[in-house]
C-alpha cells in the first residue's frame, strides 16, 4: 500500500480522537473559568455583579460542564483503546485525565463549605493539569520538545498559582490591599511560612500577605524561565507556540500587576487566572 494512503488512513482514524480532545479542551476551559469565578465571588469587589443568584447559576454551569467533560474523557479513552487495542501507551494521557476527573469529582463532594486550603488547591491545580493534558492531546504531534526547561517552568507556574490561591479571598479572607501593605504585613508577621500549610485552616491576614508576596516573588522567577522556553521552542521551529507563550506571559504579567498594584476589578483577576491556565497548557505541550 502506498505511503500516502497509509498516512491518510491513519489521519482518518485519529480524527475522531482529535475532535474529542478539542471538545474536552473547550469544556475544561469553561470549567476553569467558572471555577475561578466562584473563587473570586468571595472577594469584596465582586459585588454587585456576582450576587448570590449569579453565583448559584455559575455553580450549576460548573457542575454541568464538569460532568460533560467527564463523559468526553471516557469517550476519549474508549477511542484510544479502540484505535490501538491492547496498547495502553496511546491511552496513557486519556487514562490520566480520567483519574484526575474522578479525583476531582470526589473532592467536589467536600468542597462546599470546606475551610482547608488543600480542597481549594486540589480543585485549582487538578483542573489546570486536566486542561493542559487535554491541550497536549488536541494538538499536533511534534518530534522534539523543549524538555526539562518547560517541565520546570510548568511546575513553577503551578506553585505560583497555588500561592495565589492561598492568598486569595476564597481561602484567606480579605488579607491586604496593595503590594506595599502586603509586604509590610508579611514582614511584621515574620514571614510565617508554616501558616501556609494547606492542611491547616487559614491563619488570617498575615498568612495571606505572605502568600501574596511569595506569589509575586515566584513571578519574578517565572518570567525569564518562560521566555527561555519560548526561545528554545522557536529554535526548534515551533514559532507559533513560542509566540503564544510570550503573548500569554505578557498578559499574565500585565494583569497581575494591574490587580496587585492598582486594584483592577475582579474581571481582570479572572483573566489573569485564565492566562495562567493557558500558559500552563502551552508549557506542558512543549515538554
Short mmCIF file of C-alpha atoms in Angstrom, two decimals:
data_model
loop_
_atom_site.label_atom_id
_atom_site.label_comp_id
_atom_site.label_asym_id
_atom_site.label_seq_id
_atom_site.Cartn_x
_atom_site.Cartn_y
_atom_site.Cartn_z
CA UNK A 1 0.00 0.00 0.00
CA UNK A 2 1.45 3.45 -0.91
CA UNK A 3 2.78 5.58 1.94
CA UNK A 4 0.34 8.45 1.32
CA UNK A 5 -2.60 6.05 1.58
CA UNK A 6 -1.32 4.79 4.93
CA UNK A 7 -0.94 8.36 6.15
CA UNK A 8 -4.47 9.29 5.04
CA UNK A 9 -5.87 6.16 6.69
CA UNK A 10 -4.06 6.94 9.97
CA UNK A 11 -5.28 10.54 9.86
CA UNK A 12 -8.90 9.42 9.37
CA UNK A 13 -8.64 7.04 12.31
CA UNK A 14 -7.13 9.75 14.52
CA UNK A 15 -9.66 12.44 13.52
CA UNK A 16 -12.43 11.43 16.00
CA UNK A 17 -9.95 11.32 18.87
CA UNK A 18 -8.64 14.78 17.94
CA UNK A 19 -12.17 16.15 17.77
CA UNK A 20 -12.97 14.70 21.19
CA UNK A 21 -9.77 16.17 22.65
CA UNK A 22 -10.61 19.62 21.28
CA UNK A 23 -14.10 19.40 22.69
CA UNK A 24 -12.61 18.38 26.01
CA UNK A 25 -10.31 21.43 25.93
CA UNK A 26 -13.30 23.74 25.44
CA UNK A 27 -15.25 22.12 28.27
CA UNK A 28 -12.28 22.17 30.65
CA UNK A 29 -11.58 25.80 29.82
CA UNK A 30 -15.20 26.57 30.71
CA UNK A 31 -14.77 24.63 33.96
CA UNK A 32 -11.60 26.62 34.76
CA UNK A 33 -13.34 29.93 34.05
CA UNK A 34 -16.40 29.05 36.12
CA UNK A 35 -14.27 27.71 38.96
CA UNK A 36 -12.18 30.90 39.02
CA UNK A 37 -15.37 32.95 39.06
CA UNK A 38 -16.60 31.01 42.11
CA UNK A 39 -13.30 31.65 43.90
CA UNK A 40 -13.44 35.35 43.05
CA UNK A 41 -17.02 35.63 44.30
CA UNK A 42 -15.56 35.76 47.82
CA UNK A 43 -13.66 38.97 47.06
CA UNK A 44 -15.18 42.21 48.41
CA UNK A 45 -15.08 43.88 44.96
CA UNK A 46 -17.10 41.05 43.41
CA UNK A 47 -20.39 42.68 44.39
CA UNK A 48 -22.79 43.58 42.88
CA UNK A 49 -22.15 41.66 39.62
CA UNK A 50 -21.51 38.37 41.42
CA UNK A 51 -24.64 38.33 43.55
CA UNK A 52 -25.74 35.13 45.25
CA UNK A 53 -28.21 34.41 42.45
CA UNK A 54 -25.46 34.73 39.83
CA UNK A 55 -23.11 32.58 41.89
CA UNK A 56 -25.77 29.85 42.06
CA UNK A 57 -26.10 29.90 38.26
CA UNK A 58 -22.31 29.77 37.86
CA UNK A 59 -22.10 26.85 40.28
CA UNK A 60 -24.73 24.93 38.31
CA UNK A 61 -22.97 25.65 35.00
CA UNK A 62 -19.71 24.49 36.56
CA UNK A 63 -21.20 21.15 37.58
CA UNK A 64 -22.80 20.67 34.16
CA UNK A 65 -19.56 21.46 32.31
CA UNK A 66 -17.53 19.18 34.58
CA UNK A 67 -20.00 16.31 34.06
CA UNK A 68 -19.90 16.78 30.29
CA UNK A 69 -16.09 16.84 30.36
CA UNK A 70 -16.08 13.55 32.28
CA UNK A 71 -18.23 11.91 29.61
CA UNK A 72 -15.96 13.20 26.84
CA UNK A 73 -12.87 11.91 28.67
CA UNK A 74 -14.43 8.44 28.92
CA UNK A 75 -15.12 8.59 25.17
CA UNK A 76 -11.51 9.66 24.55
CA UNK A 77 -10.19 6.69 26.49
CA UNK A 78 -12.50 4.30 24.66
CA UNK A 79 -11.45 5.77 21.29
CA UNK A 80 -7.75 5.43 22.17
CA UNK A 81 -8.15 1.79 23.17
CA UNK A 82 -10.26 1.04 20.11
CA UNK A 83 -7.72 2.64 17.78
CA UNK A 84 -4.86 0.54 19.17
CA UNK A 85 -6.30 -2.44 21.09
CA UNK A 86 -4.03 -3.83 23.77
CA UNK A 87 -1.66 -0.85 23.67
CA UNK A 88 -2.08 1.22 26.80
CA UNK A 89 0.69 3.64 25.82
CA UNK A 90 -1.67 5.52 23.49
CA UNK A 91 -4.28 5.60 26.25
CA UNK A 92 -1.94 6.86 28.97
CA UNK A 93 -2.95 10.52 28.75
CA UNK A 94 -6.72 9.86 28.49
CA UNK A 95 -6.42 7.43 31.43
CA UNK A 96 -4.59 10.09 33.45
CA UNK A 97 -7.31 12.59 32.58
CA UNK A 98 -9.97 10.16 33.76
CA UNK A 99 -8.12 9.54 37.04
CA UNK A 100 -7.85 13.29 37.66
CA UNK A 101 -11.51 13.81 36.77
CA UNK A 102 -12.65 11.12 39.19
CA UNK A 103 -10.40 12.51 41.93
CA UNK A 104 -11.83 15.99 41.43
CA UNK A 105 -15.37 14.58 41.46
CA UNK A 106 -14.68 13.05 44.87
CA UNK A 107 -13.05 16.29 46.01
CA UNK A 108 -16.08 18.23 44.80
CA UNK A 109 -18.22 16.49 47.39
CA UNK A 110 -16.08 18.03 50.12
CA UNK A 111 -15.76 21.47 48.51
CA UNK A 112 -18.96 23.26 49.67
CA UNK A 113 -18.24 24.94 52.98
CA UNK A 114 -14.72 23.49 53.19
CA UNK A 115 -12.20 25.54 55.17
CA UNK A 116 -8.98 23.68 54.39
CA UNK A 117 -6.90 25.36 51.64
CA UNK A 118 -5.98 21.87 50.39
CA UNK A 119 -9.52 21.50 48.99
CA UNK A 120 -9.27 24.73 47.00
CA UNK A 121 -5.75 23.90 45.81
CA UNK A 122 -6.78 20.41 44.73
CA UNK A 123 -9.61 21.79 42.61
CA UNK A 124 -7.44 24.55 41.14
CA UNK A 125 -4.31 22.56 40.30
CA UNK A 126 -6.22 19.45 39.22
CA UNK A 127 -8.35 21.49 36.83
CA UNK A 128 -5.31 23.26 35.38
CA UNK A 129 -3.49 19.96 34.85
CA UNK A 130 -6.50 18.40 33.17
CA UNK A 131 -6.75 21.27 30.70
CA UNK A 132 -3.01 21.07 30.00
CA UNK A 133 -3.17 17.33 29.26
CA UNK A 134 -6.24 17.73 27.04
CA UNK A 135 -4.47 20.57 25.19
CA UNK A 136 -1.49 18.28 24.55
CA UNK A 137 -3.80 15.55 23.23
CA UNK A 138 -5.65 18.00 20.96
CA UNK A 139 -2.50 19.43 19.41
CA UNK A 140 -0.45 18.05 16.52
CA UNK A 141 2.32 15.57 17.21
CA UNK A 142 5.80 17.10 17.36
CA UNK A 143 9.07 15.26 17.19
CA UNK A 144 11.01 17.33 19.70
CA UNK A 145 10.07 19.35 22.73
CA UNK A 146 11.93 21.74 24.99
CA UNK A 147 12.11 19.09 27.70
CA UNK A 148 13.26 19.81 31.23
CA UNK A 149 13.13 23.60 31.00
CA UNK A 150 9.45 23.51 30.05
CA UNK A 151 8.72 20.98 32.82
CA UNK A 152 10.47 23.11 35.47
CA UNK A 153 8.68 26.25 34.27
CA UNK A 154 5.31 24.47 34.32
CA UNK A 155 5.98 23.27 37.89
CA UNK A 156 6.91 26.81 38.97
CA UNK A 157 3.72 28.14 37.39
CA UNK A 158 1.66 25.62 39.35
CA UNK A 159 3.44 26.67 42.56
CA UNK A 160 2.72 30.31 41.78
CA UNK A 161 -0.94 29.53 41.15
CA UNK A 162 -1.12 27.70 44.48
CA UNK A 163 0.39 30.68 46.31
CA UNK A 164 -2.06 33.00 44.57
CA UNK A 165 -4.95 30.85 45.74
CA UNK A 166 -3.53 30.67 49.27
CA UNK A 167 -3.51 34.47 49.38
CA UNK A 168 -6.93 34.82 47.79
CA UNK A 169 -10.14 35.83 49.49
CA UNK A 170 -11.71 32.41 48.96
CA UNK A 171 -9.07 30.86 51.22
CA UNK A 172 -7.60 33.54 53.45
CA UNK A 173 -10.19 36.28 53.60
CA UNK A 174 -9.60 39.91 52.76
CA UNK A 175 -5.88 39.82 53.62
CA UNK A 176 -4.22 43.04 52.45
CA UNK A 177 -4.65 45.71 49.82
CA UNK A 178 -1.76 46.82 47.61
CA UNK A 179 1.72 45.35 47.40
CA UNK A 180 3.12 47.80 49.93
CA UNK A 181 0.57 46.84 52.57
CA UNK A 182 1.07 43.12 51.85
CA UNK A 183 4.84 43.44 52.17
CA UNK A 184 4.55 45.36 55.43
CA UNK A 185 2.15 42.84 56.98
CA UNK A 186 4.26 39.87 55.92
CA UNK A 187 7.41 41.48 57.32
CA UNK A 188 5.72 42.48 60.58
CA UNK A 189 4.43 38.93 60.98
CA UNK A 190 7.88 37.39 60.46
CA UNK A 191 7.01 35.70 57.15
CA UNK A 192 5.16 32.74 58.78
CA UNK A 193 5.71 30.04 56.15
CA UNK A 194 4.25 27.43 58.49
CA UNK A 195 0.93 29.27 58.19
CA UNK A 196 0.85 28.29 54.51
CA UNK A 197 0.28 24.63 55.38
CA UNK A 198 -2.71 23.70 53.16
CA UNK A 199 -3.88 21.15 55.74
CA UNK A 200 -4.45 23.85 58.36
CA UNK A 201 -7.27 26.35 58.41
CA UNK A 202 -6.31 29.85 57.15
CA UNK A 203 -4.21 31.82 59.62
CA UNK A 204 -5.55 35.27 58.71
CA UNK A 205 -4.20 38.40 57.08
CA UNK A 206 -0.51 37.80 57.85
CA UNK A 207 -0.53 34.40 56.16
CA UNK A 208 -2.47 35.83 53.21
CA UNK A 209 0.03 38.67 52.87
CA UNK A 210 2.94 36.21 52.96
CA UNK A 211 1.35 34.04 50.28
CA UNK A 212 0.69 37.02 48.04
CA UNK A 213 4.25 38.31 48.31
CA UNK A 214 5.65 34.84 47.56
CA UNK A 215 3.26 34.73 44.60
CA UNK A 216 4.87 37.94 43.32
CA UNK A 217 8.36 36.57 44.03
CA UNK A 218 7.77 33.42 42.01
CA UNK A 219 6.56 35.60 39.13
CA UNK A 220 10.00 37.21 39.02
CA UNK A 221 11.50 33.74 38.51
CA UNK A 222 8.78 32.63 36.10
CA UNK A 223 9.22 35.46 33.59
CA UNK A 224 12.77 34.63 32.41
CA UNK A 225 12.16 30.88 32.53
CA UNK A 226 9.04 31.07 30.37
CA UNK A 227 10.81 33.44 27.98
CA UNK A 228 13.62 30.89 27.76
CA UNK A 229 11.09 28.17 26.90
CA UNK A 230 9.69 30.36 24.11
CA UNK A 231 13.18 30.97 22.73
CA UNK A 232 14.02 27.26 22.80
CA UNK A 233 10.71 26.42 21.09
CA UNK A 234 11.42 28.95 18.35
CA UNK A 235 14.82 27.40 17.73
CA UNK A 236 13.10 24.04 17.27
CA UNK A 237 10.84 25.53 14.61
CA UNK A 238 7.77 25.80 16.85
CA UNK A 239 7.48 29.56 16.35
CA UNK A 240 3.69 29.82 16.63
CA UNK A 241 3.75 28.20 20.06
CA UNK A 242 6.70 30.36 21.10
CA UNK A 243 4.77 33.49 20.11
CA UNK A 244 1.71 32.38 22.07
CA UNK A 245 3.83 31.64 25.14
CA UNK A 246 5.30 35.16 25.04
CA UNK A 247 1.86 36.73 24.50
CA UNK A 248 0.34 34.80 27.41
CA UNK A 249 3.33 35.63 29.60
CA UNK A 250 2.93 39.33 28.83
CA UNK A 251 -0.81 39.17 29.56
CA UNK A 252 -0.19 37.30 32.80
CA UNK A 253 2.35 39.88 33.96
CA UNK A 254 0.27 42.90 32.94
CA UNK A 255 -2.92 41.63 34.55
CA UNK A 256 -1.03 40.54 37.67
CA UNK A 257 0.48 43.99 38.14
CA UNK A 258 -2.88 45.62 37.50
CA UNK A 259 -4.68 43.50 40.07
CA UNK A 260 -1.95 43.55 42.73
CA UNK A 261 -0.67 47.11 42.44
CA UNK A 262 -3.64 49.07 41.09
CA UNK A 263 -6.62 47.11 42.38
CA UNK A 264 -8.13 46.31 39.00
CA UNK A 265 -11.62 44.75 39.39
CA UNK A 266 -12.35 41.03 39.53
CA UNK A 267 -12.73 40.52 35.73
CA UNK A 268 -9.02 41.35 35.46
CA UNK A 269 -8.27 38.76 38.16
CA UNK A 270 -10.36 36.24 36.21
CA UNK A 271 -8.44 36.99 33.01
CA UNK A 272 -5.17 36.68 34.97
CA UNK A 273 -6.17 33.19 36.13
CA UNK A 274 -7.21 32.09 32.64
CA UNK A 275 -3.97 33.40 31.13
CA UNK A 276 -2.10 31.25 33.64
CA UNK A 277 -4.22 28.24 32.71
CA UNK A 278 -3.46 28.63 29.01
CA UNK A 279 0.22 29.30 29.66
CA UNK A 280 0.46 26.03 31.59
CA UNK A 281 -1.22 24.20 28.68
CA UNK A 282 1.37 25.56 26.25
CA UNK A 283 4.26 24.71 28.55
CA UNK A 284 3.06 21.11 29.00
CA UNK A 285 2.68 20.79 25.23
CA UNK A 286 6.32 21.86 24.85
CA UNK A 287 7.76 19.38 27.35
#
